[in-house]
Amino acid sequence: MDKVKIGVIGGSGLYELIENPEYMVLKTPFGETPRIEVGHVKGRKVAFLPRHGKPGVKKKVGHAVPPFKINFKANVYGLRMLGVERIIATNACGSLNMKINPGDIVLPDQFIDFTKLRETTFFDGETAVSIWRDKPPIKTVAHVDFTDPYCPELRKLIFEACVSLGLKCHVQGTYVCTEGPRFETPAEIKMFRVLGGDVVGMTSIPEAVLARELTMCYASVSVSTNWAAGISKEKITHEEVVDLFSKRITQVREIIKRAILAIPKERRCRCKDALKGALPR
Ligand code: HPA
């Protein structure tokens, strides 16, 4: 099979992105992936992985796996096994920044990790990880730079896609990732605001981290679906999150398609060099 160099990770709402998909479940050293769709988007070969899909299950499933149980390592590694070099992800988030309204699209450029239970590295020193295509897998420890946690080149392409579609988006934002599955308390949100958070969600970490560890580019199209806890008097419901996200899904799909079309062959960002200087000598 030809290499698939572009991956999309999203919720179930993004089904229908890929034309004439082939379906596959991959076995990785970290477990099985959900059903991945491989096919074309505007002539470019793309793999779509539904983040909440059930691992090992070859049929379409909706929101089957809660955020804290997602096998992020299998998901990201599975895409890498296909040859993916760049990942565009989508997710829903709550807003704690008064300039980011529910319904707005945000392209995060920073994150703060408040997850607690997740495995956030491939490099545990014990598991052989295939990093380079032309070399055997290695067991190693690594300390990877996260000065630019989301790929600047991909973010720029996504921003330009928004502009070309006449859609407003926030070009920067600090994404606070919580463990979930509960929503936050107002006290937590107050703390996140003090720390510089703009939006809060449950899924971007460790996805962004694992992608970078495997030298892949990763950027996120985040949809603000609600005011974070305590900002409005209303309680937060999963239903409202899903409703608002589905209202934006057509736009998100269009943004992703345009961005994919604009992706250049060569990567000029630093993501591909993420392991240079990160491994022990
Ligand atoms: N908090 C955490 N995750 C979310 C939220 C929220 O308010 N909205 C959508 N995903």
Short mmCIF file of C-alpha atoms and ligand atoms in Angstrom, two decimals:
data_model
loop_
_atom_site.label_atom_id
_atom_site.label_comp_id
_atom_site.label_asym_id
_atom_site.label_seq_id
_atom_site.Cartn_x
_atom_site.Cartn_y
_atom_site.Cartn_z
CA MET A 1 0.00 0.00 0.00
CA ASP A 2 1.18 3.57 -0.72
CA LYS A 3 2.27 5.46 2.35
CA VAL A 4 -0.41 7.60 3.94
CA LYS A 5 1.32 10.78 5.01
CA ILE A 6 -1.64 12.71 6.42
CA GLY A 7 -3.74 11.64 9.39
CA VAL A 8 -6.88 13.13 10.90
CA ILE A 9 -8.00 12.30 14.42
CA GLY A 10 -11.47 13.35 15.42
CA GLY A 11 -14.69 12.50 17.10
CA SER A 12 -17.38 10.46 15.43
CA GLY A 13 -18.78 13.61 13.79
CA LEU A 14 -15.97 13.60 11.26
CA TYR A 15 -16.94 10.37 9.54
CA GLU A 16 -17.55 11.15 5.85
CA LEU A 17 -14.30 13.07 5.44
CA ILE A 18 -12.64 10.32 3.41
CA GLU A 19 -13.76 9.40 -0.12
CA ASN A 20 -14.13 5.66 -0.85
CA PRO A 21 -12.48 4.52 2.36
CA GLU A 22 -10.85 1.18 3.07
CA TYR A 23 -11.24 0.10 6.68
CA MET A 24 -8.51 -1.33 8.85
CA VAL A 25 -7.63 -2.14 12.44
CA LEU A 26 -3.90 -2.15 13.17
CA LYS A 27 -2.08 -4.13 15.83
CA THR A 28 0.54 -1.97 17.51
CA PRO A 29 2.95 -2.80 20.37
CA PHE A 30 0.51 -0.83 22.55
CA GLY A 31 -2.70 -2.57 21.53
CA GLU A 32 -5.16 -2.38 18.67
CA THR A 33 -6.40 0.79 17.02
CA PRO A 34 -10.05 1.57 16.41
CA ARG A 35 -11.23 1.15 12.83
CA ILE A 36 -9.13 3.50 10.70
CA GLU A 37 -10.51 4.78 7.39
CA VAL A 38 -7.94 5.13 4.63
CA GLY A 39 -8.80 6.81 1.35
CA HIS A 40 -8.58 10.17 -0.38
CA VAL A 41 -9.43 13.76 0.42
CA LYS A 42 -9.29 15.93 -2.69
CA GLY A 43 -6.75 13.56 -4.27
CA ARG A 44 -4.45 13.29 -1.23
CA LYS A 45 -4.16 10.01 0.63
CA VAL A 46 -5.47 10.43 4.18
CA ALA A 47 -6.19 8.21 7.20
CA PHE A 48 -9.02 9.10 9.57
CA LEU A 49 -8.94 7.69 13.10
CA PRO A 50 -12.03 8.17 15.29
CA ARG A 51 -10.53 8.85 18.71
CA HIS A 52 -13.43 7.45 20.70
CA GLY A 53 -13.85 4.32 18.56
CA LYS A 54 -13.61 0.90 20.16
CA PRO A 55 -10.16 -0.68 19.72
CA GLY A 56 -10.12 -3.77 17.52
CA VAL A 57 -13.70 -3.32 16.36
CA LYS A 58 -14.10 -3.23 12.60
CA LYS A 59 -17.43 -1.42 12.47
CA LYS A 60 -18.42 2.18 12.90
CA VAL A 61 -18.92 3.05 16.57
CA GLY A 62 -19.70 6.42 18.09
CA HIS A 63 -18.50 7.79 21.42
CA ALA A 64 -17.58 4.36 22.84
CA VAL A 65 -14.42 5.13 24.83
CA PRO A 66 -14.25 7.94 27.43
CA PRO A 67 -11.24 10.32 27.23
CA PHE A 68 -9.30 8.82 30.13
CA LYS A 69 -9.54 5.33 28.58
CA ILE A 70 -8.51 6.23 25.03
CA ASN A 71 -5.46 4.25 23.97
CA PHE A 72 -3.62 7.31 22.68
CA LYS A 73 -0.38 5.36 22.20
CA ALA A 74 -2.01 2.76 19.93
CA ASN A 75 -3.83 5.50 18.01
CA VAL A 76 -0.79 7.65 17.31
CA TYR A 77 1.52 4.68 16.70
CA GLY A 78 -1.03 3.12 14.35
CA LEU A 79 -1.05 6.26 12.21
CA ARG A 80 2.74 6.29 12.23
CA MET A 81 2.77 2.66 11.05
CA LEU A 82 0.78 3.77 8.01
CA GLY A 83 3.45 6.37 7.26
CA VAL A 84 1.65 9.42 8.62
CA GLU A 85 3.88 12.48 9.08
CA ARG A 86 1.25 15.10 9.85
CA ILE A 87 -1.86 14.91 12.01
CA ILE A 88 -4.76 17.35 12.08
CA ALA A 89 -6.93 16.72 15.13
CA THR A 90 -10.32 18.10 16.12
CA ASN A 91 -11.82 18.37 19.55
CA ALA A 92 -14.42 20.20 21.62
CA CYS A 93 -13.44 22.50 24.46
CA GLY A 94 -14.92 24.87 27.00
CA SER A 95 -13.87 28.53 26.94
CA LEU A 96 -12.39 30.42 29.89
CA ASN A 97 -11.41 33.42 27.80
CA MET A 98 -14.14 36.05 27.39
CA LYS A 99 -12.95 36.71 23.81
CA ILE A 100 -13.59 33.08 22.80
CA ASN A 101 -17.32 32.56 22.49
CA PRO A 102 -19.12 29.22 22.31
CA GLY A 103 -19.13 28.27 18.63
CA ASP A 104 -15.72 29.84 17.95
CA ILE A 105 -12.87 27.90 16.40
CA VAL A 106 -9.50 27.98 18.15
CA LEU A 107 -6.10 26.80 16.89
CA PRO A 108 -4.19 26.21 20.14
CA ASP A 109 -0.49 27.06 20.17
CA GLN A 110 0.27 26.03 23.77
CA PHE A 111 -1.00 23.53 26.30
CA ILE A 112 -1.01 22.98 30.04
CA ASP A 113 -1.29 19.34 31.04
CA PHE A 114 -3.59 18.61 33.99
CA THR A 115 -4.16 14.96 33.13
CA LYS A 116 -3.35 12.44 35.86
CA LEU A 117 -3.74 8.86 34.69
CA ARG A 118 -2.46 8.82 31.13
CA GLU A 119 0.66 7.35 29.63
CA THR A 120 2.31 10.33 28.03
CA THR A 121 5.42 8.86 26.44
CA PHE A 122 6.57 6.14 24.06
CA PHE A 123 10.00 6.28 25.63
CA ASP A 124 9.78 4.20 28.80
CA GLY A 125 13.20 2.64 28.22
CA GLU A 126 11.63 -0.82 27.92
CA THR A 127 9.43 -0.89 24.84
CA ALA A 128 11.04 -1.03 21.40
CA VAL A 129 9.72 1.87 19.37
CA SER A 130 10.11 2.26 15.65
CA ILE A 131 11.01 5.88 15.15
CA TRP A 132 12.90 5.94 11.88
CA ARG A 133 11.72 4.09 8.79
CA ASP A 134 15.19 2.94 7.79
CA LYS A 135 16.44 1.76 11.21
CA PRO A 136 15.36 -0.99 13.63
CA PRO A 137 13.12 -0.15 16.62
CA ILE A 138 14.90 1.13 19.74
CA LYS A 139 14.29 1.05 23.48
CA THR A 140 15.25 4.42 24.84
CA VAL A 141 14.54 7.31 27.14
CA ALA A 142 14.03 10.74 25.55
CA HIS A 143 13.42 14.31 26.65
CA VAL A 144 11.71 16.11 23.81
CA ASP A 145 11.48 19.89 23.42
CA PHE A 146 7.96 21.38 23.59
CA THR A 147 8.67 25.03 22.93
CA ASP A 148 6.18 24.86 20.02
CA PRO A 149 3.80 22.09 21.13
CA TYR A 150 1.52 22.42 18.09
CA CYS A 151 3.12 22.45 14.62
CA PRO A 152 3.43 26.10 13.47
CA GLU A 153 3.40 25.12 9.79
CA LEU A 154 0.19 23.09 10.07
CA ARG A 155 -1.45 25.78 12.21
CA LYS A 156 -0.65 28.37 9.55
CA LEU A 157 -2.20 26.18 6.83
CA ILE A 158 -5.32 25.66 8.93
CA PHE A 159 -5.55 29.40 9.62
CA GLU A 160 -5.26 30.14 5.89
CA ALA A 161 -7.96 27.56 5.21
CA CYS A 162 -10.25 29.39 7.68
CA VAL A 163 -9.50 32.73 6.01
CA SER A 164 -10.17 31.35 2.52
CA LEU A 165 -13.54 30.07 3.74
CA GLY A 166 -14.34 33.43 5.36
CA LEU A 167 -14.41 31.84 8.81
CA LYS A 168 -13.21 33.59 11.93
CA CYS A 169 -10.83 31.66 14.11
CA HIS A 170 -8.58 32.36 17.06
CA VAL A 171 -5.02 31.78 15.86
CA GLN A 172 -3.63 31.23 19.34
CA GLY A 173 -4.80 29.77 22.59
CA THR A 174 -3.55 27.81 25.57
CA TYR A 175 -5.38 24.50 25.83
CA VAL A 176 -5.69 23.12 29.35
CA CYS A 177 -6.18 19.36 29.29
CA THR A 178 -8.04 17.78 32.19
CA GLU A 179 -8.50 14.12 33.00
CA GLY A 180 -12.28 14.10 32.90
CA PRO A 181 -14.68 12.54 32.34
CA ARG A 182 -16.34 14.99 34.71
CA PHE A 183 -16.39 18.67 33.83
CA GLU A 184 -14.37 21.04 35.99
CA THR A 185 -15.34 22.92 39.12
CA PRO A 186 -15.51 26.75 38.99
CA ALA A 187 -12.51 26.82 41.37
CA GLU A 188 -10.45 24.76 38.90
CA ILE A 189 -11.46 27.05 36.05
CA LYS A 190 -10.50 30.11 38.12
CA MET A 191 -7.08 28.51 38.68
CA PHE A 192 -6.67 27.69 34.97
CA ARG A 193 -7.44 31.34 34.11
CA VAL A 194 -4.79 32.56 36.53
CA LEU A 195 -2.34 30.14 34.93
CA GLY A 196 -3.03 31.53 31.46
CA GLY A 197 -5.43 28.94 30.06
CA ASP A 198 -7.85 29.96 27.31
CA VAL A 199 -9.78 26.74 26.66
CA VAL A 200 -10.23 23.46 28.50
CA GLY A 201 -10.73 20.01 27.04
CA MET A 202 -10.03 16.35 27.72
CA THR A 203 -8.36 14.94 24.62
CA SER A 204 -5.47 16.94 23.14
CA ILE A 205 -2.99 15.51 25.65
CA PRO A 206 -1.19 13.14 25.31
CA GLU A 207 -2.10 13.01 21.59
CA ALA A 208 -0.01 16.11 20.79
CA VAL A 209 2.86 14.82 22.93
CA LEU A 210 2.98 11.34 21.43
CA ALA A 211 2.83 12.68 17.89
CA ARG A 212 5.81 14.94 18.52
CA GLU A 213 7.74 12.08 20.14
CA LEU A 214 7.41 10.22 16.86
CA THR A 215 8.51 13.37 14.98
CA MET A 216 5.05 13.91 13.49
CA CYS A 217 3.48 17.35 13.01
CA TYR A 218 0.29 17.84 15.03
CA ALA A 219 -2.22 20.68 15.10
CA SER A 220 -5.71 20.92 16.46
CA VAL A 221 -8.93 22.53 15.25
CA SER A 222 -10.68 23.05 18.56
CA VAL A 223 -14.32 24.11 18.74
CA SER A 224 -15.40 26.05 21.80
CA THR A 225 -18.74 24.49 22.71
CA ASN A 226 -19.56 26.12 26.05
CA TRP A 227 -18.42 28.57 28.71
CA ALA A 228 -16.25 26.68 31.19
CA ALA A 229 -17.69 25.92 34.63
CA GLY A 230 -18.65 28.94 36.72
CA ILE A 231 -18.33 31.45 33.86
CA SER A 232 -22.00 31.22 33.02
CA LYS A 233 -24.65 30.38 35.59
CA GLU A 234 -25.84 27.43 33.50
CA LYS A 235 -24.66 23.90 34.20
CA ILE A 236 -22.60 22.20 31.49
CA THR A 237 -24.07 19.22 29.69
CA HIS A 238 -22.45 16.72 27.34
CA GLU A 239 -25.56 17.18 25.17
CA GLU A 240 -24.87 20.88 24.60
CA VAL A 241 -21.21 20.11 23.82
CA VAL A 242 -22.25 17.53 21.19
CA ASP A 243 -25.00 19.82 19.79
CA LEU A 244 -22.70 22.79 19.30
CA PHE A 245 -19.88 20.66 17.93
CA SER A 246 -22.23 19.11 15.37
CA LYS A 247 -23.37 22.59 14.30
CA ARG A 248 -19.75 23.39 13.42
CA ILE A 249 -18.81 20.00 11.97
CA THR A 250 -19.46 20.91 8.32
CA GLN A 251 -17.18 23.94 8.69
CA VAL A 252 -14.53 21.92 10.49
CA ARG A 253 -14.60 19.30 7.73
CA GLU A 254 -14.20 22.02 5.08
CA ILE A 255 -11.33 23.64 6.99
CA ILE A 256 -9.55 20.31 7.25
CA LYS A 257 -10.08 19.51 3.55
CA ARG A 258 -8.66 22.89 2.48
CA ALA A 259 -5.72 22.58 4.85
CA ILE A 260 -4.96 19.08 3.56
CA LEU A 261 -4.98 20.32 -0.02
CA ALA A 262 -2.46 23.03 0.89
CA ILE A 263 -0.01 20.77 2.73
CA PRO A 264 3.37 20.94 0.96
CA LYS A 265 5.36 17.77 0.32
CA GLU A 266 8.40 18.80 2.35
CA ARG A 267 8.15 19.72 6.00
CA ARG A 268 9.89 22.98 6.87
CA CYS A 269 8.99 22.98 10.56
CA ARG A 270 11.11 21.60 13.40
CA CYS A 271 8.76 18.71 14.26
CA LYS A 272 10.69 16.28 12.07
CA ASP A 273 13.83 16.98 14.14
CA ALA A 274 12.11 16.51 17.51
CA LEU A 275 14.47 13.71 18.55
CA LYS A 276 17.68 15.51 17.61
CA GLY A 277 19.49 16.10 20.88
CA ALA A 278 16.62 14.47 22.84
CA LEU A 279 18.12 10.99 23.25
CA PRO A 280 20.91 9.94 25.62
CA ARG A 281 24.33 9.81 23.92
N1 HPA B 1 -14.41 21.06 29.93
C1 HPA B 1 -13.68 20.00 29.51
N2 HPA B 1 -13.84 19.46 28.32
C2 HPA B 1 -14.74 20.00 27.49
C3 HPA B 1 -15.54 21.11 27.88
C4 HPA B 1 -15.35 21.66 29.17
O1 HPA B 1 -16.01 22.63 29.57
N3 HPA B 1 -16.36 21.39 26.82
C5 HPA B 1 -16.06 20.50 25.85
N4 HPA B 1 -15.10 19.65 26.25
#
